[in-house]
CSV table of C-alpha atoms and ligand atoms in Angstrom, one decimal:
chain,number,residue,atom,x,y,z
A,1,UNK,CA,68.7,118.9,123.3
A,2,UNK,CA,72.4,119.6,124.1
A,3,UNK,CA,75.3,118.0,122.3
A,4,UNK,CA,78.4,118.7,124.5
A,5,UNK,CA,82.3,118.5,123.4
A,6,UNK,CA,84.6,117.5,126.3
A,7,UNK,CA,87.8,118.6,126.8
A,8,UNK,CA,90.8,115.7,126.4
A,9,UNK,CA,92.4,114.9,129.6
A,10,UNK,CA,94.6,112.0,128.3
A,11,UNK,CA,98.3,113.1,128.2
A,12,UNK,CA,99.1,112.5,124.8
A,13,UNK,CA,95.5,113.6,123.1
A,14,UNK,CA,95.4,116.6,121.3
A,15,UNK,CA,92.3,116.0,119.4
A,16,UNK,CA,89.4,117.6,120.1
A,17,UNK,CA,85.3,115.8,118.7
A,18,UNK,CA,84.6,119.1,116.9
A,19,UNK,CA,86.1,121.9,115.5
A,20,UNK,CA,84.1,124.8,114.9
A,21,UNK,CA,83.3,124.2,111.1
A,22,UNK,CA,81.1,121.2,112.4
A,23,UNK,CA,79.8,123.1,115.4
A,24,UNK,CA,78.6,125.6,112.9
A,25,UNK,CA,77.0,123.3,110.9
A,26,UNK,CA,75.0,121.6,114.2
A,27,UNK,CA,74.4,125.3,115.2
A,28,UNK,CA,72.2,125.7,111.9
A,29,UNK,CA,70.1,122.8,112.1
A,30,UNK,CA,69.3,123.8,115.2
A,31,UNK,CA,71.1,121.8,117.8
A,32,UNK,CA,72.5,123.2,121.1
A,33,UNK,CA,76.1,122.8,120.9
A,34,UNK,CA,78.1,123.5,124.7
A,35,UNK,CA,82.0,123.1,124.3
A,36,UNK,CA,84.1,122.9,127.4
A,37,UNK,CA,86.4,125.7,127.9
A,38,UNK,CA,89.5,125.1,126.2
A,39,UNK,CA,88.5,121.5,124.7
A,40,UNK,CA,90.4,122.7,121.2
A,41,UNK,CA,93.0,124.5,122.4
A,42,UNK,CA,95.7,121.8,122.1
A,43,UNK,CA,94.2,121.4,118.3
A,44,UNK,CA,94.8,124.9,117.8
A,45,UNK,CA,90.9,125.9,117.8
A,46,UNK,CA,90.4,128.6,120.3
A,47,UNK,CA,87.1,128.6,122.7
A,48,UNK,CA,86.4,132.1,120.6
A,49,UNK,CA,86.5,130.7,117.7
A,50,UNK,CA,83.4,127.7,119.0
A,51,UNK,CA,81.7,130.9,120.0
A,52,UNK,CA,81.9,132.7,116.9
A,53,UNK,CA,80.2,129.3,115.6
A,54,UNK,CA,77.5,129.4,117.6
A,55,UNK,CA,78.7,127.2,120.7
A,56,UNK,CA,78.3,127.8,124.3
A,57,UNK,CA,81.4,127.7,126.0
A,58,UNK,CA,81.1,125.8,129.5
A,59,UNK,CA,83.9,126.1,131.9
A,60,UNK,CA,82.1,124.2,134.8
A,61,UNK,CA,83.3,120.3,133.2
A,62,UNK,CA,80.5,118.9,136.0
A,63,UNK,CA,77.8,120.9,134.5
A,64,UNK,CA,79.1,119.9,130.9
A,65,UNK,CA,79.1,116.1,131.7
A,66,UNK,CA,76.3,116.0,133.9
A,67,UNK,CA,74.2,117.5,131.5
A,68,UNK,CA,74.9,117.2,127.9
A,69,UNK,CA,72.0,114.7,126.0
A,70,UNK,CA,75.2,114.4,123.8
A,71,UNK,CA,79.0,113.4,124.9
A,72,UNK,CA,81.4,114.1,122.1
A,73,UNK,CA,85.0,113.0,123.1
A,74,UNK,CA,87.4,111.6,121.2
A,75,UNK,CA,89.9,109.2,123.9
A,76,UNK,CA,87.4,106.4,125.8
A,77,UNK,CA,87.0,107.9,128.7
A,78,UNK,CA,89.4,107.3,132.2
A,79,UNK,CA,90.1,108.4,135.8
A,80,UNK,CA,90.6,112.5,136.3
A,81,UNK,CA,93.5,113.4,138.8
A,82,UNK,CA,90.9,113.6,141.8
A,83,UNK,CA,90.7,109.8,141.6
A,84,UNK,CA,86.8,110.3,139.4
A,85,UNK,CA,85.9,108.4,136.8
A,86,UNK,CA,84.9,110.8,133.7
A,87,UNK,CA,82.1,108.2,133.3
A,88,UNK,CA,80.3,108.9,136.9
A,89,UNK,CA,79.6,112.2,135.8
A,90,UNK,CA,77.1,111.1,132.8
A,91,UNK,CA,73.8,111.1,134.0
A,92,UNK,CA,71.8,108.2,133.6
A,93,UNK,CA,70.3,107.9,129.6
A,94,UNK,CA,72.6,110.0,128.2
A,95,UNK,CA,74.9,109.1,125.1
A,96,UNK,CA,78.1,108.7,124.7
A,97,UNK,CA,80.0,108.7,120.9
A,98,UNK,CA,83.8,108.4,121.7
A,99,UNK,CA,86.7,106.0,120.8
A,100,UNK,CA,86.2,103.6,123.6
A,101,UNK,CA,88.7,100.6,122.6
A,102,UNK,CA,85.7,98.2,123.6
A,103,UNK,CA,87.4,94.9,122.6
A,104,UNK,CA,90.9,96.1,124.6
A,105,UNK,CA,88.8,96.9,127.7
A,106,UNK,CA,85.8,95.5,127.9
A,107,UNK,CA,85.8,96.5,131.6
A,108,UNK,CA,85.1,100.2,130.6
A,109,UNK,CA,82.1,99.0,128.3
A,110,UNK,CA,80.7,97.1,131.4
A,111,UNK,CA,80.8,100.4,133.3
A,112,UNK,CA,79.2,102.4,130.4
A,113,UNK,CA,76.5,99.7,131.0
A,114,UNK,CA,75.8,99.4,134.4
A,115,UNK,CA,76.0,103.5,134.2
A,116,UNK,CA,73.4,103.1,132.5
A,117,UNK,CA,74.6,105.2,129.6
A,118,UNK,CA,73.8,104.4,125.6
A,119,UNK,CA,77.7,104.5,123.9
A,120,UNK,CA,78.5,104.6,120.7
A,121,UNK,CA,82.1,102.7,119.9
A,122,UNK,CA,84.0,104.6,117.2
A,123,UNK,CA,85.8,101.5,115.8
A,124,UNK,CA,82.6,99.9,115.5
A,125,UNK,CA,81.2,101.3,112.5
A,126,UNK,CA,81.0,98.8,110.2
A,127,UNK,CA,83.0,99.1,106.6
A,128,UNK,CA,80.2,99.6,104.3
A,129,UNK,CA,79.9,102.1,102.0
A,130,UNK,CA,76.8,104.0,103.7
A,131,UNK,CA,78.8,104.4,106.4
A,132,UNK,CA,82.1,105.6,105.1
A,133,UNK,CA,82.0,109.2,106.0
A,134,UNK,CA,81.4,108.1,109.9
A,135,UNK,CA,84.5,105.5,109.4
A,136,UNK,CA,86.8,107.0,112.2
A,137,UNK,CA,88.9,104.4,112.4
A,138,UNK,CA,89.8,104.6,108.4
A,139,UNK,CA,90.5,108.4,108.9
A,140,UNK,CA,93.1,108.0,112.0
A,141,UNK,CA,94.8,105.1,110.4
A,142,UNK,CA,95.2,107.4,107.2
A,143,UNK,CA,97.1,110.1,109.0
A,144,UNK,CA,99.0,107.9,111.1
A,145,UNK,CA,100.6,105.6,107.9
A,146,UNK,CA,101.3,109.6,106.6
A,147,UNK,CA,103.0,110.4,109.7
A,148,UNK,CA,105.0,107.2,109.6
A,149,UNK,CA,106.7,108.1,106.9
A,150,UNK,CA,107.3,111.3,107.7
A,151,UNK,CA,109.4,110.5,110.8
A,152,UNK,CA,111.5,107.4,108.6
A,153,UNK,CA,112.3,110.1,106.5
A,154,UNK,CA,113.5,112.2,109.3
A,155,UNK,CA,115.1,109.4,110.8
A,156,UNK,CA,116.7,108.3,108.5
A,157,UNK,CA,120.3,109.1,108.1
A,158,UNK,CA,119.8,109.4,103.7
A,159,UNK,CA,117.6,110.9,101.1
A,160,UNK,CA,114.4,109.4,100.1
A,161,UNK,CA,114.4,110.1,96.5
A,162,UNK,CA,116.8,109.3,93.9
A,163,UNK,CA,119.3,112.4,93.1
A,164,UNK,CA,121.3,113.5,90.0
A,165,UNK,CA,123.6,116.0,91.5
A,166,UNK,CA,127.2,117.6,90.6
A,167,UNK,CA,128.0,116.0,93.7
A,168,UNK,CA,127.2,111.9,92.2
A,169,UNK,CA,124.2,109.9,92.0
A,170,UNK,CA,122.7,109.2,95.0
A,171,UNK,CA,120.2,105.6,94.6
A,172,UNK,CA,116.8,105.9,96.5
A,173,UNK,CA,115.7,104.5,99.6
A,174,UNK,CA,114.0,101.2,100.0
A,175,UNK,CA,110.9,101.1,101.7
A,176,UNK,CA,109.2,98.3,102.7
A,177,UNK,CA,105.3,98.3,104.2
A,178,UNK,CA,104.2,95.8,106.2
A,179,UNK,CA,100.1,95.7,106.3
A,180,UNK,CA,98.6,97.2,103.3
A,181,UNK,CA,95.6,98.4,105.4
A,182,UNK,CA,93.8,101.6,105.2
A,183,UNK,CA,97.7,103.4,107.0
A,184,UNK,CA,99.5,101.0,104.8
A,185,UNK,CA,98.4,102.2,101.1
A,186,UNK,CA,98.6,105.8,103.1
A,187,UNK,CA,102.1,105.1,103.8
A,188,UNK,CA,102.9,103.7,100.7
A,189,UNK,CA,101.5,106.6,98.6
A,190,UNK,CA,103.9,109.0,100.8
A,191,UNK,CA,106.7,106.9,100.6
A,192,UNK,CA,106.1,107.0,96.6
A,193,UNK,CA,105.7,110.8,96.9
A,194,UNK,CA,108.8,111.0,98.2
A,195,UNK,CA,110.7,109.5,95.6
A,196,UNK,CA,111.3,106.1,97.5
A,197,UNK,CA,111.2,102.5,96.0
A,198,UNK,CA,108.4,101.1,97.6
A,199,UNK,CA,107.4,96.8,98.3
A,200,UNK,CA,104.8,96.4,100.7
A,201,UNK,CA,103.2,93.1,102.0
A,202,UNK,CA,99.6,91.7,103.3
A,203,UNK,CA,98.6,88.7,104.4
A,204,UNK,CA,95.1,89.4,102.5
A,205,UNK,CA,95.8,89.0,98.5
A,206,UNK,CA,93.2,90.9,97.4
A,207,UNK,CA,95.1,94.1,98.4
A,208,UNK,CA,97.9,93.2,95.4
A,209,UNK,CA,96.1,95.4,92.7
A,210,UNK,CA,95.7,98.6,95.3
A,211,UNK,CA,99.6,98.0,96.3
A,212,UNK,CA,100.3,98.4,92.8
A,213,UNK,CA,97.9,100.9,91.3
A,214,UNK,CA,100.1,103.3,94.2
A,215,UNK,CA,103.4,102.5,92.0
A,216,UNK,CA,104.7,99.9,94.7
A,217,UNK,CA,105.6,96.1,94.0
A,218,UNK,CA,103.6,93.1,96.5
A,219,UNK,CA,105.5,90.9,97.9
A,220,UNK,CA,103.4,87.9,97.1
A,221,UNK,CA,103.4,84.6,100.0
A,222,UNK,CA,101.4,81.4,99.0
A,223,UNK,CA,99.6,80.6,102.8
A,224,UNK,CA,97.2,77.6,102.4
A,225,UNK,CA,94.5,79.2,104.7
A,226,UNK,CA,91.8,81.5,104.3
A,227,UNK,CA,93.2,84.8,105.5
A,228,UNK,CA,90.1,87.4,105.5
A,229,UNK,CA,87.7,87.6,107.6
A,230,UNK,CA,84.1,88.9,107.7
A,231,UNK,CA,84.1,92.1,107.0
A,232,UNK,CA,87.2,92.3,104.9
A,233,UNK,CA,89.8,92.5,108.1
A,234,UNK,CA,92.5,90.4,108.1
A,235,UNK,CA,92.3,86.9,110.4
A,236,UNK,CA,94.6,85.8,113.0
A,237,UNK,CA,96.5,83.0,111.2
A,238,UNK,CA,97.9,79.6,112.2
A,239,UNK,CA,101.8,79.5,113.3
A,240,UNK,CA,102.9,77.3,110.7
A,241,UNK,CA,101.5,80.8,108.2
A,242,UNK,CA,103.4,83.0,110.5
A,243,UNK,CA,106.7,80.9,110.2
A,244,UNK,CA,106.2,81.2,106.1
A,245,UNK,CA,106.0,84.8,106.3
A,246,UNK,CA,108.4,85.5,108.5
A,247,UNK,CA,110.8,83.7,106.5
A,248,UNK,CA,109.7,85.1,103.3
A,249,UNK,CA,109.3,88.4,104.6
A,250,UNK,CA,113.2,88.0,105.8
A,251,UNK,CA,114.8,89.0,102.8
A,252,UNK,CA,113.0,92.4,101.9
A,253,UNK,CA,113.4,93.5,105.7
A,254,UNK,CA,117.7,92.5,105.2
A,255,UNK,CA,117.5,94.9,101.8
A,256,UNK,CA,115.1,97.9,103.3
A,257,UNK,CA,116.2,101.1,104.4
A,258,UNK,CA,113.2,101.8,106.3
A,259,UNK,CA,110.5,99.5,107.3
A,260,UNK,CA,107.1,100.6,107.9
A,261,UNK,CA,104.8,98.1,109.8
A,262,UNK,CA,101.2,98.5,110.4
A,263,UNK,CA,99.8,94.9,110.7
A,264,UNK,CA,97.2,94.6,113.2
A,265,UNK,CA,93.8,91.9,113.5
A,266,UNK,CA,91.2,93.1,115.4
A,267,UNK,CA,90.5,92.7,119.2
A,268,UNK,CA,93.8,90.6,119.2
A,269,UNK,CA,97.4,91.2,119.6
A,270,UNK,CA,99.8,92.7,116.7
A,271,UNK,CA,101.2,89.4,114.6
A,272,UNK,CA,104.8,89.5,115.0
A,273,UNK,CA,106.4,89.8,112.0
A,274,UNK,CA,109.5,91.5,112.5
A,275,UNK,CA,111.5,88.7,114.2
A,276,UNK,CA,115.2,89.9,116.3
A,277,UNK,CA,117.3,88.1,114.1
A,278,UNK,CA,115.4,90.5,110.8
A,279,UNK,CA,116.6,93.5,112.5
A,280,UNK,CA,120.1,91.8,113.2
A,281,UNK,CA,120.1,91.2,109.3
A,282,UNK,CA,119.3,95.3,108.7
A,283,UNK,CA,122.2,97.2,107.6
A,284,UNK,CA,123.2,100.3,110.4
A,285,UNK,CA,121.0,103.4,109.7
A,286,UNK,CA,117.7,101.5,108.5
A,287,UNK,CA,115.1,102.5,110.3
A,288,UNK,CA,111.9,100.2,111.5
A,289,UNK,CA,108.7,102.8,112.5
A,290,UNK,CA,106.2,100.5,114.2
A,291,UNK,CA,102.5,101.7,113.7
A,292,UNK,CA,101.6,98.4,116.1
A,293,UNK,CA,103.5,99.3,119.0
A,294,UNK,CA,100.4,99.9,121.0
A,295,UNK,CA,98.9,96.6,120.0
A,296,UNK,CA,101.9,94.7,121.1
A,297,UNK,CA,104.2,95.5,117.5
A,298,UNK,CA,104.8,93.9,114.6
A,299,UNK,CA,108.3,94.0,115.6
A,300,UNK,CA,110.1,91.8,118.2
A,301,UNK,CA,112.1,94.9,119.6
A,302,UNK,CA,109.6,98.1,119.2
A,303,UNK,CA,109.0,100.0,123.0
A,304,UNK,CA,105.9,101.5,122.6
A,305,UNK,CA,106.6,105.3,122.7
A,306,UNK,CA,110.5,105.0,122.4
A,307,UNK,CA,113.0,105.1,120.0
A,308,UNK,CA,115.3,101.8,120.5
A,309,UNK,CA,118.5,101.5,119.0
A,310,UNK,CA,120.2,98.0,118.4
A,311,UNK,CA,123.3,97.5,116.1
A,312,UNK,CA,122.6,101.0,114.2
A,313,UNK,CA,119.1,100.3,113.3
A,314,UNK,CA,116.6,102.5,114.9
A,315,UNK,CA,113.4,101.2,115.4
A,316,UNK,CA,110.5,103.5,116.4
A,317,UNK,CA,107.0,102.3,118.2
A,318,UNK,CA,105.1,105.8,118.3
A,319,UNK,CA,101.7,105.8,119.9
A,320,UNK,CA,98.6,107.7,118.9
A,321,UNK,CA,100.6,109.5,115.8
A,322,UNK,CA,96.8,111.1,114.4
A,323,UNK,CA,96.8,113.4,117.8
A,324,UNK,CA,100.6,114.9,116.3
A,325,UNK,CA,98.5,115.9,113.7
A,326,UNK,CA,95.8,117.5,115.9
A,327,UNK,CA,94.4,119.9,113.0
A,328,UNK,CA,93.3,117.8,110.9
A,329,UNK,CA,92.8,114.8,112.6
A,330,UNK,CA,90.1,116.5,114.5
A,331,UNK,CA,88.6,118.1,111.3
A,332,UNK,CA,88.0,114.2,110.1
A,333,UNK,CA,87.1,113.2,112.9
A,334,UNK,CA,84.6,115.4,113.6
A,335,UNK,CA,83.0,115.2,110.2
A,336,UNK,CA,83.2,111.1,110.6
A,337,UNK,CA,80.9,112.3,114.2
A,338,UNK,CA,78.8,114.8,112.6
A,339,UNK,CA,77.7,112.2,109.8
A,340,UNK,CA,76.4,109.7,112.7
A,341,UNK,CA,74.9,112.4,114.5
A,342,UNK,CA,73.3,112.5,110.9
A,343,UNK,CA,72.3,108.9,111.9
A,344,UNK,CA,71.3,109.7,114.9
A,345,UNK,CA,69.0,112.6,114.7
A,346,UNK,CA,65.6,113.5,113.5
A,347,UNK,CA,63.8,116.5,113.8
A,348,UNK,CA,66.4,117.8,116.4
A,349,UNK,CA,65.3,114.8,118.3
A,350,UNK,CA,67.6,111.3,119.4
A,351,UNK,CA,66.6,108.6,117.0
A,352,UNK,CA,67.5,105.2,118.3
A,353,UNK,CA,66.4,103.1,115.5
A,354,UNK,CA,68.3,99.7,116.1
A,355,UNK,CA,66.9,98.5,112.8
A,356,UNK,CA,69.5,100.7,111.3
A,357,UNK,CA,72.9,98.6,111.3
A,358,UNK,CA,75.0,101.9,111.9
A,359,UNK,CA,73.2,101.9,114.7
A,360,UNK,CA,72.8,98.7,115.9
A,361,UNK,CA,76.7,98.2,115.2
A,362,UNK,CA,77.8,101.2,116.5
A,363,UNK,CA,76.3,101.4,119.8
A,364,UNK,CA,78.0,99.1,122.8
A,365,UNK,CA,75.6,99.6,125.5
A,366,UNK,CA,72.0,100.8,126.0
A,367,UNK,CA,69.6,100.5,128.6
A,368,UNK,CA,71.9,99.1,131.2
A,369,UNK,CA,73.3,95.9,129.0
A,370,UNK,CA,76.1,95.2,126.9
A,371,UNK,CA,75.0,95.1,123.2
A,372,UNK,CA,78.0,93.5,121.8
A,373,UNK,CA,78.7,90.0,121.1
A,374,UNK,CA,82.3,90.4,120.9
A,375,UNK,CA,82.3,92.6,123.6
A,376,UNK,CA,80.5,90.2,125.5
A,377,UNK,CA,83.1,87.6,124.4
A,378,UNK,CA,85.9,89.4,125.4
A,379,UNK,CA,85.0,89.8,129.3
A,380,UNK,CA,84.0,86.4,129.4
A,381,UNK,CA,87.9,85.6,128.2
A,382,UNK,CA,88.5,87.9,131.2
A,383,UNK,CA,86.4,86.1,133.5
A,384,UNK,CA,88.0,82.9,132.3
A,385,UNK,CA,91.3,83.7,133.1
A,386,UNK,CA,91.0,84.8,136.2
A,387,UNK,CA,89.5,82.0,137.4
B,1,NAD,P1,93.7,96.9,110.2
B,1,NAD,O1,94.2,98.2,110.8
B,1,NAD,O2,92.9,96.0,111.0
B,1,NAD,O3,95.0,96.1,109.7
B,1,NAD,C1,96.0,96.7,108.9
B,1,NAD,C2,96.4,95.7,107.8
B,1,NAD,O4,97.2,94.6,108.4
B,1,NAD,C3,95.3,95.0,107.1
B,1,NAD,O5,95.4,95.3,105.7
B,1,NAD,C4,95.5,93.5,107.4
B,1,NAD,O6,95.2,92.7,106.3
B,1,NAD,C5,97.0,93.5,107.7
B,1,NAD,N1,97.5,92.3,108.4
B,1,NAD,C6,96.9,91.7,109.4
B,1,NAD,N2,97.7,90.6,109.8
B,1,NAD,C7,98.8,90.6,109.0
B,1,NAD,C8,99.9,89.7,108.9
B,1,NAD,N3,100.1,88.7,109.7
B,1,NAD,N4,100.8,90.0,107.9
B,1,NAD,C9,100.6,91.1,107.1
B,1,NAD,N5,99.6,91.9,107.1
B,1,NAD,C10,98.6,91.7,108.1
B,1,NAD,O7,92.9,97.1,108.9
B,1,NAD,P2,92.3,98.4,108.2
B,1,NAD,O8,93.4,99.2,107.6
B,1,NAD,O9,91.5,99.1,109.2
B,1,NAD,O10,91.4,97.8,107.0
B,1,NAD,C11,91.0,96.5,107.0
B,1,NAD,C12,90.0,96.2,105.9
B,1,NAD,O11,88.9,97.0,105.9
B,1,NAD,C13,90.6,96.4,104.5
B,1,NAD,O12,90.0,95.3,103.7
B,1,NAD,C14,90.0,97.6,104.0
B,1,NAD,O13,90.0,97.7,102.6
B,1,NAD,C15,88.7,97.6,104.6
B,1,NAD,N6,88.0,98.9,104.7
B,1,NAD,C16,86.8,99.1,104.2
B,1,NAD,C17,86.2,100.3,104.3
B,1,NAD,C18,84.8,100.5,103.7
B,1,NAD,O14,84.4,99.7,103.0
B,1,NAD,N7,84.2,101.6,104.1
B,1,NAD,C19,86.8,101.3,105.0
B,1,NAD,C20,88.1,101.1,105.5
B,1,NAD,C21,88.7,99.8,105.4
């Protein structure tokens, strides 16, 4: 059996499924592990170094695709330059682990399908505690709300931390989170680290003791709706909830010297949170970093993948921020793939057992149908609308 790690072709991905620590690991129970030439190199992991671990190194991306029992990637997959589709070059049966943004674009699911190829959807695995190691999504959202913080600091025209010098006393920054999520408490404990006062808000309560047990105050707003939703994720909420936050969200925003948003509710657009007439409100110099931007923003003005500034507030919408952290964002990641292969393996040998709810979670497609209700869901809302 051959597990086989493909080399990035989107743009802006740096990551890379494994490194070679994992491959190493594979290697020694016995798996065949092929690594397309060059698949680390952006991550700093050189094709000697997968060698030295026991990988072969394919340079023929054809062979790599069209026979690997295994696909490792870490972007879903998309169109090469010649106009192919990364997907056509599975062969029929084989199995796919990769981000694949299912509920975004159902259409590439459908294609996985009717390729007749058995994919495993990243932010599928569900939050349980079994399958914590394999939670890919909890391990990019981690780095990113680090990241976050890193560029307000750097953005921001003052210190973070609160200074006694010959020079005067210079107060700390203000830092307000918005989501309190798995980037959110990220952001908040690097925020604290760096010597800034730190409020942070969530629509789910529950999150209060964890804001605070990270030495930040919660910004507490009575909504008279249930606001979790299976799973623990947060639920899309009614407008008259999203007009009381708003307005009682106003105030810390006016105060903040940098605003950290990372709101999001899954499969649906980023709640908008951060209104115009907030950053009107934000003295020149604050700074608003937008960890939504991809998913619409939490803010009225983010440009997803530009810095915008209006009245001397600068308000940042980066996308994918774990790939500027290529290292170890693929180390994670590749441990979170390695513990489904886990799953996934027995004896050396593919294990599909759908009793298994990593699995039956997990995988999107299999045996030429979609296996997802929500997946399912979302194309008919496509359908729909087109018609
Ligand atoms: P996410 O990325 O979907 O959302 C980020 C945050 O935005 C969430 O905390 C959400 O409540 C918040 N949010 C949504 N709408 C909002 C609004 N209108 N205003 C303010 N905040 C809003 O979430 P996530 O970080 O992936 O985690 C979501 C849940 O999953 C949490 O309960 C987390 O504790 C849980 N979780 C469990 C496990 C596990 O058990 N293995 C692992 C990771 C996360």
């Amino acid at each position: 059996m051959k597990i086989a790690v493909a080399k990035e072709i989107e743009v802006c991905e740096r990551r890379v499924g494994l490194i070679p620590d994992t491959v190493a690991r594979l290697v020694k129970q016995g798996v065949e592990i092929w690594v397309e030439s060059g698949a680390g190199e952006r991550a700093f992991f050189t094709d000697e170094a997968y060698a030295a671990a026991g990988a072969k190194i394919i340079s023929d991306t054809a062979q790599l695709w069209g026979e690997a029992d295994i696909l490792l990637k870490v972007s879903p997959p998309q169109e090469r330059e010649d106009g192919s589709c990364e997907i056509d070059s599975l062969r029929e049966g084989a199995i796919l682990l990769s981000f694949l943004n299912p509920l975004g674009n159902p259409l590439l699911v459908q294609r996985l399908a009717s390729k007749q190829v058995t994919a495993f959807s990243m932010e599928m695995i569900p939050r349980s505690t079994r399958a914590q190691s394999m939670d890919a999504l909890s391990s990019q959202a981690s780095i990113a709300g680090y990241k976050a913080v890193l560029i307000a600091a750097a953005a921001l025209p003052k210190y973070f931390p609160r200074l006694t010098t010959a020079a005067g006393t210079i107060a700390p920054a203000k830092v307000f989170i918005i989501g309190a999520g798995v980037a959110g408490l990220q952001a908040i404990a690097t925020a604290r680290r760096l010597g800034a006062i730190v409020e942070a808000f969530d629509i789910r309560p529950a999150v209060k003791e964890e804001v605070q047990s990270l030495g930040a105050k919660f910004v507490e707003v009575k909504l008279e709706e249930e606001t979790v939703a299976a799973g623990g994720y947060a639920k899309e909420v009614s407008e008259t909830s999203k007009q009381r936050t708003q307005e009682a969200i106003a105030a810390h925003v006016k105060t903040a010297d940098v605003v950290i948003t990372t709101a999001q509710v899954p499969g649906k657009k980023a709640p908008l949170l951060v209104t115009q007439e907030m950053v009107a409100q934000m003295k020149p110099g604050s700074v608003i970093v937008d960890l939504a931007a991809e998913q619409g923003g939490n803010c009225a003005c983010t440009d997803p993948g530009r810095d915008v500034v209006i009245n001397g507030v600068t308000i940042i919408g980066p996308i994918n921020l774990p790939s500027s952290m290529p290292i170890h964002a693929s180390q994670v990641y590749a441990k979170n793939l390695l513990a489904l292969l886990q799953v996934l393996l027995k004896d050396k040998a593919i294990n599909l057992n759908f009793e298994d709810d990593i699995i039956r979670d997990t995988c999107v497609t299999h045996a030429g149908e979609i296996r997802n209700a929500r997946v399912l869901d979302a194309l008919e809302g496509m359908s729909a609308s087109i018609s």
